[in-house]
Coordinates of C-alpha atoms in Angstrom, one line a residue:
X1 CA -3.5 -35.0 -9.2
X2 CA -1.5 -33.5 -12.1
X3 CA -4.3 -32.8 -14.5
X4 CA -5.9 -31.0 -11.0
X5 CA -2.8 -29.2 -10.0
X6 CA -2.8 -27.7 -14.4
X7 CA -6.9 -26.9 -13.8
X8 CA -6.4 -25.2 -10.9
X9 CA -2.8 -22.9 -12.3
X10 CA -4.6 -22.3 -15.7
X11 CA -7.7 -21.1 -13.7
X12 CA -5.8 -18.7 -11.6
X13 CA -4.2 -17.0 -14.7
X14 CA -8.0 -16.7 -15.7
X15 CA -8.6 -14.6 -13.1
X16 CA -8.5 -10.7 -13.9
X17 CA -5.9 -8.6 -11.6
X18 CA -5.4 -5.0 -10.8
X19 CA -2.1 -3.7 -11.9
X20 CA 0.0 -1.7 -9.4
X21 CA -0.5 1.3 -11.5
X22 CA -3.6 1.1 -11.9
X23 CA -5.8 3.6 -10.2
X24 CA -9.6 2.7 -9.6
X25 CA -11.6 5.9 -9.0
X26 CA -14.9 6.3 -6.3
X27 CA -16.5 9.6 -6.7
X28 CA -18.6 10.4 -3.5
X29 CA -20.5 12.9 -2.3
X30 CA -17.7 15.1 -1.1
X31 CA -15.2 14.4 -3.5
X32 CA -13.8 11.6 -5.6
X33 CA -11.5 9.0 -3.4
X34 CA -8.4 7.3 -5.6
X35 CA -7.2 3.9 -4.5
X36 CA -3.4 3.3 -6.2
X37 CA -2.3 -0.3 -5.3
X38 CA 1.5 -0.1 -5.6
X39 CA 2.9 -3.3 -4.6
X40 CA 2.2 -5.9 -1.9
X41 CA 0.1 -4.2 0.8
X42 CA 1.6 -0.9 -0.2
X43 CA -1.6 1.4 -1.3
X44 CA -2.3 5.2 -1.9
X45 CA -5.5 7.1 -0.8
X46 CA -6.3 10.0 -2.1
X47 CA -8.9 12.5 -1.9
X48 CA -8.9 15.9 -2.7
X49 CA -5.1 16.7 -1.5
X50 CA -5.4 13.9 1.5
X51 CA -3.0 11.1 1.0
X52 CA -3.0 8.0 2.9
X53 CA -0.5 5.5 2.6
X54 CA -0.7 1.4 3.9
X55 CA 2.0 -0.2 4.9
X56 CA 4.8 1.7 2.6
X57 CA 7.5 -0.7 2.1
X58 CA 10.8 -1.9 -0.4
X59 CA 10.9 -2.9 -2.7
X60 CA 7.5 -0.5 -3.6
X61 CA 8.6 2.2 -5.7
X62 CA 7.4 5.0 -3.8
X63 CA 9.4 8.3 -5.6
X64 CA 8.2 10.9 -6.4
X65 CA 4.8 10.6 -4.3
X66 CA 3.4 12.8 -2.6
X67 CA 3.6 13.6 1.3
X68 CA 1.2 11.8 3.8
X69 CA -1.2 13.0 5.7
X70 CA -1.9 9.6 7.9
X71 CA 0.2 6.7 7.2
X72 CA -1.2 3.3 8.4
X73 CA 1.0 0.1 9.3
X74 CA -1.0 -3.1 9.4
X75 CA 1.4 -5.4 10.4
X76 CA 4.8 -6.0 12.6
X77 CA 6.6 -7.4 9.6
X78 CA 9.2 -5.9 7.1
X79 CA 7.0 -5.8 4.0
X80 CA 4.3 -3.4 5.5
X81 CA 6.9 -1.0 6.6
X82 CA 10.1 0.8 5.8
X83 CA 11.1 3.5 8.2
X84 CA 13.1 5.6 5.4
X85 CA 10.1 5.5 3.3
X86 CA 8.3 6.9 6.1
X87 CA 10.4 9.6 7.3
X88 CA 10.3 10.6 3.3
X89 CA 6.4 10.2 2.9
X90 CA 6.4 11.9 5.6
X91 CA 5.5 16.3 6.9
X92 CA 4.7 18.6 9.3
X93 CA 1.5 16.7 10.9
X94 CA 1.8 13.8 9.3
X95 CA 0.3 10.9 11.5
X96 CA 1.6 7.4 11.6
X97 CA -0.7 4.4 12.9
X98 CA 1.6 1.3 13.9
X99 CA 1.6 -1.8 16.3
X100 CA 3.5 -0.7 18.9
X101 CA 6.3 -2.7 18.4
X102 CA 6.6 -1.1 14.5
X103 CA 5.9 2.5 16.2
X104 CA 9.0 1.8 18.2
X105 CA 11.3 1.4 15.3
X106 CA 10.1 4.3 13.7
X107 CA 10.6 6.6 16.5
X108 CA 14.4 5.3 17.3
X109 CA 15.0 5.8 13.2

């Protein structure tokens, strides 16, 4: 059980990771899209200058980005959203897609 429980923790640290600043890059026919994981299931995408954001959420450092076009919340919990990161992600237009119990929080923020 030991000698399984070492296999299976020295394979793990075999396996190759992205890094939460690294950007991977998809160039399509329109433009090139830019997927930034940042931490968790907090992610930029960006193409051209749209910016979507997933679940933006603390501890994610998330200074200094730039504003959102669309900002999607997966889930009702507290690490896929953070309402002062999304009034500050946030501009004029800029559309939020929650559950409805997240989209409630937001609004009362």
């Amino acid at each position: 059980m030991k000698f399984s429980t070492v296999l299976l923790f020295t394979a793990a640290l075999c396996v190759p990771a992205i890094a939460a600043d690294q950007t991977q890059i998809f160039s399509t026919q329109a433009s090139a899209v830019r997927i930034t994981p940042i931490y968790h299931a907090t992610v930029k995408i960006q193409t051209g200058q749209d910016i979507i954001y997933l679940d933006p959420a603390k501890p994610a450092k998330m200074d200094g980005m730039g504003p959102a076009n669309l900002i999607l919340i997966t889930d009702i919990h507290g690490d896929h959203m953070d309402a002062d990161y999304v009034a500050k992600l946030s501009k004029a237009g800029t559309a939020v897609i929650a559950p409805a119990a997240v989209a409630k929080t937001i609004t009362q923020a």
